[in-house]
mmCIF file of C-alpha atoms and ligand atoms in Angstrom:
data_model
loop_
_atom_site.group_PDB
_atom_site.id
_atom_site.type_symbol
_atom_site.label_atom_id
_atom_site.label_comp_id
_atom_site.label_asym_id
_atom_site.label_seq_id
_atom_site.Cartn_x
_atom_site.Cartn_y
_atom_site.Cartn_z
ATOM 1 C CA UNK S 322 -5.245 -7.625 22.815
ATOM 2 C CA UNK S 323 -3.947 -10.235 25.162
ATOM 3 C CA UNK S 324 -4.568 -7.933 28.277
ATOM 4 C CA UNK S 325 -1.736 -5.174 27.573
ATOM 5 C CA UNK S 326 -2.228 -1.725 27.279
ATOM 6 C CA UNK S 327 -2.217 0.131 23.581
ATOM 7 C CA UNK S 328 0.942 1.783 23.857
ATOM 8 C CA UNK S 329 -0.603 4.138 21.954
ATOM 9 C CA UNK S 330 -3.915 5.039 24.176
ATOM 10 C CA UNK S 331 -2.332 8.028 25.632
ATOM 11 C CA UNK S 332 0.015 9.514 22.193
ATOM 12 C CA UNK S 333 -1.680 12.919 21.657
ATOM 13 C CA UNK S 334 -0.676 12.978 17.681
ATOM 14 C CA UNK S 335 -2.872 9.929 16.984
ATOM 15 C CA UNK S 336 -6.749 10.686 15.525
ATOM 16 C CA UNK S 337 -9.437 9.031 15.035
ATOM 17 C CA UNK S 338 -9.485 5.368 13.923
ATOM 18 C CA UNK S 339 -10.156 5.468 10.118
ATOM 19 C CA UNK S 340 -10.539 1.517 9.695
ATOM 20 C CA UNK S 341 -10.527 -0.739 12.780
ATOM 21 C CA UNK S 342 -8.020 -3.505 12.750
ATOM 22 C CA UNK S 343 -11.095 -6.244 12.157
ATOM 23 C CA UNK S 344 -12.320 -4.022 9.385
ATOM 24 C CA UNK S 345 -8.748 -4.485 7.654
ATOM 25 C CA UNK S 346 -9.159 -8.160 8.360
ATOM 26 C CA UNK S 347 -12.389 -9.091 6.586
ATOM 27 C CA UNK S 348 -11.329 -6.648 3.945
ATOM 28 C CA UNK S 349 -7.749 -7.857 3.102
ATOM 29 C CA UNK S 350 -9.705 -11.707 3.371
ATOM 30 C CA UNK S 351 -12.323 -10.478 0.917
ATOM 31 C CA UNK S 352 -9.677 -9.541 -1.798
ATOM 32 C CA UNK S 353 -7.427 -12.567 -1.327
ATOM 33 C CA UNK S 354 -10.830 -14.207 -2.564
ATOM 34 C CA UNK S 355 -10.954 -12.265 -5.521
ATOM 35 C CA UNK S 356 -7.673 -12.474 -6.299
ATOM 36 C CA UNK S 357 -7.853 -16.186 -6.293
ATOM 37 C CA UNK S 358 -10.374 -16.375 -8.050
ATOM 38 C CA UNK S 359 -8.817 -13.630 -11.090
ATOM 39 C CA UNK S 360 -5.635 -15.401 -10.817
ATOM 40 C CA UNK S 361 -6.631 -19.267 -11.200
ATOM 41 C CA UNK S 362 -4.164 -20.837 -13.356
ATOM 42 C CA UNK S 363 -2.127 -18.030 -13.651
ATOM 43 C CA UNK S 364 -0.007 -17.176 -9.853
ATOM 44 C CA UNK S 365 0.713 -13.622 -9.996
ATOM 45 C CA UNK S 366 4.016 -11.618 -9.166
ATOM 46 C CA UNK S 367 3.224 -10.005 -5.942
ATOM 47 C CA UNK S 368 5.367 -6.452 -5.946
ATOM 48 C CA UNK S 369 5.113 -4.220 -2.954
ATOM 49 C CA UNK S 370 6.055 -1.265 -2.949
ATOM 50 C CA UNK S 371 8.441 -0.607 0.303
ATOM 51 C CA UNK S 372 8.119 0.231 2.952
ATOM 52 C CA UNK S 373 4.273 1.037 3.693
ATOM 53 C CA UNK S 374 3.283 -2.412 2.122
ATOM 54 C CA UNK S 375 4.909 -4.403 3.836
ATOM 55 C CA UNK S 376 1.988 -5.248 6.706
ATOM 56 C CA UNK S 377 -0.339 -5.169 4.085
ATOM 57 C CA UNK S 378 1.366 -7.286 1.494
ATOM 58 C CA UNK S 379 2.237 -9.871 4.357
ATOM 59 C CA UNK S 380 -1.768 -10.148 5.265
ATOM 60 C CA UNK S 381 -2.647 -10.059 1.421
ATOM 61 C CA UNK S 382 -0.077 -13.151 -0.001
ATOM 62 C CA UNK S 383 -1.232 -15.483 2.890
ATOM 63 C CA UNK S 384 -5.329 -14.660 1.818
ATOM 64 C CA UNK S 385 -4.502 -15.466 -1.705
ATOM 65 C CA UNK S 386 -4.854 -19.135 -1.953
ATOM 66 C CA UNK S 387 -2.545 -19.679 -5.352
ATOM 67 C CA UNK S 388 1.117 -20.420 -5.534
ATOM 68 C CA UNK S 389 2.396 -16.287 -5.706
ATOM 69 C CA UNK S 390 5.444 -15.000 -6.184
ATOM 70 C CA UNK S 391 6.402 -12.115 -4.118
ATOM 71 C CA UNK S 392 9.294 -9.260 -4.644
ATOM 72 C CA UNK S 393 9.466 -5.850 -3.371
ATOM 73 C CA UNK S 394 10.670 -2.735 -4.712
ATOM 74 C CA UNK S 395 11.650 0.948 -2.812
ATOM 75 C CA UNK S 396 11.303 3.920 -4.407
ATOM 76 C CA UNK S 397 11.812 7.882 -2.724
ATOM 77 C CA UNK S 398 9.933 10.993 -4.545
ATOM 78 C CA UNK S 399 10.983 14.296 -4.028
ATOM 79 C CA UNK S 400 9.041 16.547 -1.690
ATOM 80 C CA UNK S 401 7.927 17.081 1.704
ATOM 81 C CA UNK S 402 6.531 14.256 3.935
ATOM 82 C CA UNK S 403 3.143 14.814 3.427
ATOM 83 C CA UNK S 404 3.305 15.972 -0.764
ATOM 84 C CA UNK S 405 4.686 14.624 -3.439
ATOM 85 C CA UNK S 406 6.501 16.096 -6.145
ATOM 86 C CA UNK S 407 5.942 13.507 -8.686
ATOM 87 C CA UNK S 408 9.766 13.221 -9.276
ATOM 88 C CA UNK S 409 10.260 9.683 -8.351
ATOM 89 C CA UNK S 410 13.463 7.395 -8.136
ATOM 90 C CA UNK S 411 13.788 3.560 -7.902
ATOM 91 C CA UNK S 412 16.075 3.283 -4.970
ATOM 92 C CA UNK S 413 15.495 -0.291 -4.638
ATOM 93 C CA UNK S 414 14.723 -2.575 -7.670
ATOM 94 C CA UNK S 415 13.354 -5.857 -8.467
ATOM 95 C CA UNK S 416 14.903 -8.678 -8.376
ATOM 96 C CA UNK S 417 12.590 -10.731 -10.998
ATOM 97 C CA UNK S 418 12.484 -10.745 -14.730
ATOM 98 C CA UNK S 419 8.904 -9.464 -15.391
ATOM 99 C CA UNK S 420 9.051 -10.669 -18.837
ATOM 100 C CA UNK S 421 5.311 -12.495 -19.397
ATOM 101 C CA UNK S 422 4.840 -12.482 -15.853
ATOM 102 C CA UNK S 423 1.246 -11.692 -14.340
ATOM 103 C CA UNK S 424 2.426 -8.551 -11.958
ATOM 104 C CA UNK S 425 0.206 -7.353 -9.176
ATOM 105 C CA UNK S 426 1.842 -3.890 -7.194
ATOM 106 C CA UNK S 427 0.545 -4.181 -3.971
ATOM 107 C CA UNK S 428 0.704 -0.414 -2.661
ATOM 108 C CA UNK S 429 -0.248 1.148 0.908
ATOM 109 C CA UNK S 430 -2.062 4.199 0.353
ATOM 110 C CA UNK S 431 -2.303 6.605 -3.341
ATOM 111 C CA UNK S 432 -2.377 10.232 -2.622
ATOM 112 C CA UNK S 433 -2.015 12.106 -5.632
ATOM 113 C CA UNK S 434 -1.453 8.913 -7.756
ATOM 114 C CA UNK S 435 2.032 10.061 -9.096
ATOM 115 C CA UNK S 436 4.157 7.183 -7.666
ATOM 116 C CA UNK S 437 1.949 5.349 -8.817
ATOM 117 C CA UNK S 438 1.624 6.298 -12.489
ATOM 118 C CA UNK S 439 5.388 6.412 -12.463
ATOM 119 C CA UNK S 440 5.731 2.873 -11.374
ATOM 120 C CA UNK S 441 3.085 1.688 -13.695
ATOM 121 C CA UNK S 442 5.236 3.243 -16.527
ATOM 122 C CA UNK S 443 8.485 1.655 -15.658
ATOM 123 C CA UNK S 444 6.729 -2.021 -14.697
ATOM 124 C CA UNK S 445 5.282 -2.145 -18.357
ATOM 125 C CA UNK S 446 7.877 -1.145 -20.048
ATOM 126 C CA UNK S 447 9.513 -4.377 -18.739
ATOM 127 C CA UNK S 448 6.954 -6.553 -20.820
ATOM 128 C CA UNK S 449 4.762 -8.289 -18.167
ATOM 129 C CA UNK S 450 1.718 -9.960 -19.506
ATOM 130 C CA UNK S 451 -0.257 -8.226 -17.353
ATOM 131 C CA UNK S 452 -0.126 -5.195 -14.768
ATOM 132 C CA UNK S 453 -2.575 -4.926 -12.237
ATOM 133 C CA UNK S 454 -2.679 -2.815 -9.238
ATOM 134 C CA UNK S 455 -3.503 -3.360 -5.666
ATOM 135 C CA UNK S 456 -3.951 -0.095 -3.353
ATOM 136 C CA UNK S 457 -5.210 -0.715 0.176
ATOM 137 C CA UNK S 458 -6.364 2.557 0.557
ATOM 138 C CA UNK S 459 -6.966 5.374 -1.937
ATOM 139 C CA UNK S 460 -7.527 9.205 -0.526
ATOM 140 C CA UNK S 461 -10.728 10.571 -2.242
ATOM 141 C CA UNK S 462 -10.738 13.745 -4.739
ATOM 142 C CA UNK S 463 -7.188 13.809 -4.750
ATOM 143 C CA UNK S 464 -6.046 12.048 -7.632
ATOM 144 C CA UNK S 465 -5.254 14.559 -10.742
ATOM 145 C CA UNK S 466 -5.718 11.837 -13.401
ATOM 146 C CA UNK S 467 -7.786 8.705 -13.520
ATOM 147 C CA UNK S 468 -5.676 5.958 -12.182
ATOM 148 C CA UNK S 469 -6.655 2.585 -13.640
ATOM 149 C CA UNK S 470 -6.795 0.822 -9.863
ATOM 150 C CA UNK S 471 -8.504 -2.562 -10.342
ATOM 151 C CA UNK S 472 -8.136 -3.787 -6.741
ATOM 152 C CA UNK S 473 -8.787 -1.235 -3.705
ATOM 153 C CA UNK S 474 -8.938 -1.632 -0.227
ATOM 154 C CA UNK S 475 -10.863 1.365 0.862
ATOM 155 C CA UNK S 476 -11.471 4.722 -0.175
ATOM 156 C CA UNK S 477 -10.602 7.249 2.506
ATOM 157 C CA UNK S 478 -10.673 11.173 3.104
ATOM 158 C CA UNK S 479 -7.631 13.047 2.120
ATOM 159 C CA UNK S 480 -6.505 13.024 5.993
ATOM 160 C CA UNK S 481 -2.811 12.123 6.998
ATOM 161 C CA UNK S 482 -2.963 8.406 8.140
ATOM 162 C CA UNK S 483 -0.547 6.316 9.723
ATOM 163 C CA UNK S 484 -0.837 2.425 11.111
ATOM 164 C CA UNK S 485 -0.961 -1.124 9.244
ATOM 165 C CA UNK S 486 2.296 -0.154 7.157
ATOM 166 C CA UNK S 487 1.917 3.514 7.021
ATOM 167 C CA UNK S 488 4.739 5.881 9.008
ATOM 168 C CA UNK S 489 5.767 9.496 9.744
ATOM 169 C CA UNK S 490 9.251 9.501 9.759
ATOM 170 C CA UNK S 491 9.281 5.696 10.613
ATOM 171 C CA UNK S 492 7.190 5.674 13.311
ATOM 172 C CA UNK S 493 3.240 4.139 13.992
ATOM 173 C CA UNK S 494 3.922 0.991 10.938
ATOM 174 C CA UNK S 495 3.343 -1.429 13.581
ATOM 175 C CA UNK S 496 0.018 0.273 14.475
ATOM 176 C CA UNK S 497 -2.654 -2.499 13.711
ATOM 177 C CA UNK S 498 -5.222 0.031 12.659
ATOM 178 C CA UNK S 499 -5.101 2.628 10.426
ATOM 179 C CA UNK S 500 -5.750 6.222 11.920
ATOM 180 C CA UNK S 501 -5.561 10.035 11.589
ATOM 181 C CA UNK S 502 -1.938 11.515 12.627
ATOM 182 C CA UNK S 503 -2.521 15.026 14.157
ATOM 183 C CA UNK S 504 0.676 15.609 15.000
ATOM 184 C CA UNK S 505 3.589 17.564 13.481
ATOM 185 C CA UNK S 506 4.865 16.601 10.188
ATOM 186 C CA UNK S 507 8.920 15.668 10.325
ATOM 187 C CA UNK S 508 10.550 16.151 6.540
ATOM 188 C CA UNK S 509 12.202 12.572 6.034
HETATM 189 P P1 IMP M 208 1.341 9.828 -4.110
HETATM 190 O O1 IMP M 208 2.471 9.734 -5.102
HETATM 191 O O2 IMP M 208 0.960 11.241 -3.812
HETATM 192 O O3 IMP M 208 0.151 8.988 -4.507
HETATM 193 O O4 IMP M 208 1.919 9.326 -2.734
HETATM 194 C C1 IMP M 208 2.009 7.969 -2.454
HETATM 195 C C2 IMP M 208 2.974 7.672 -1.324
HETATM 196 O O5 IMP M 208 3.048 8.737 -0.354
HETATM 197 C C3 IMP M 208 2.470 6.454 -0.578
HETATM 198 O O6 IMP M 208 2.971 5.260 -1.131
HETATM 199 C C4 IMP M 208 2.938 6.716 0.824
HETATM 200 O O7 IMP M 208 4.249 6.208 0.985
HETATM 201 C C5 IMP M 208 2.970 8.231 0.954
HETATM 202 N N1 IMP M 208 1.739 8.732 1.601
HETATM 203 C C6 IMP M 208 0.731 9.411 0.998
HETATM 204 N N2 IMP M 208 -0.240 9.703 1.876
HETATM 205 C C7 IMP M 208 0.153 9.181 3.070
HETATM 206 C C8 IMP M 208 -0.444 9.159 4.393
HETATM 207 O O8 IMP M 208 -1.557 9.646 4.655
HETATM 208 N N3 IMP M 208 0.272 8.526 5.351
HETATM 209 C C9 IMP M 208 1.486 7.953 5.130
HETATM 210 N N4 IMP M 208 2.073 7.940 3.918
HETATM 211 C C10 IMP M 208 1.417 8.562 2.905
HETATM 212 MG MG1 MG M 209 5.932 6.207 2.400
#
């Protein structure tokens, strides 16, 4: 860390370190690998879901050694900051015609799963020729209903995290690990 200080060493809200920033490394390096290898002769669609994706996204389209095509997409659900209410809106949509086109949603973090099951329904009702998923981190036990989530990251406990793309009310995305947020929880 080229000699400066974390300017986070001394923030009281920040936990534990839940994966170390050369865990994330090696991990986002292992599924580029896979990916390029599933995706030979067939460059997927890269669509991250904004904003918590976008460190994680940025890390995952350089390890995938194929000719991708990357978009993004924002969308806001209903609830507090730290639940969702499985009411979710596109507030930002794609700019590509997914028409036959091999779609990958590279996502942060599922909680409940409800974004994403809403987001899966809307993508394939746009007629890609495939829809695959891409979640760098999935909390354990708290998913409802079996998500079909062929790439993961890492499974983690059903803690509040924040770092590597991850905020409370904007803050900690530039964090480059990912770790437990003690703190209060701001509504935003
Ligand atoms: P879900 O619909 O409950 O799966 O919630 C998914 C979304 O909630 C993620 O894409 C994040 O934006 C946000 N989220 C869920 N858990 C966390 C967390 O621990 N830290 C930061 N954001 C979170
Ligand atoms: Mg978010």
């Amino acid at each position: 860390m080229s000699g400066a200080v974390d300017p986070w060493h001394d923030d009281p809200h920040l936990g534990e370190i839940v994966v170390a920033e050369d865990v994330l490394d090696k991990r986002v390096a292992e599924l580029g690998d896979e990916l390029t290898a599933d995706y030979e002769g067939r460059p997927p669609l890269l669509v991250g879901v904004l904003k918590g994706a976008f460190v994680f996204m940025s890390d995952l389209a350089r390890a995938i050694k194929l000719p991708v095509e990357i978009d993004v997409m924002a969308v806001a659900s209903y609830g507090s900051a730290t639940t969702t209410s499985g009411v979710v809106r596109i507030v930002k949509d794609l700019d590509s015609d997914l028409t036959g086109r091999h779609v990958l949603v590279v996502e942060d973090i599922v909680d409940s799963g409800l974004t994403l099951s809403y987001l899966r329904r809307s993508l394939l009702a746009r007629e890609p020729a495939s829809l695959e998923v891409c979640a760098l981190l999935v909390k354990e036990g708290q998913q409802p209903v079996k998500l079909d989530l062929r790439y993961v990251g890492f499974h983690v406990p059903p803690d509040f995290v924040v770092g590597y793309g991850l905020d409370v009310a904007e803050r900690y995305r530039n964090l480059p690990d990912v770790r437990v947020y003690k703190g209060p929880v701001t509504v935003g």
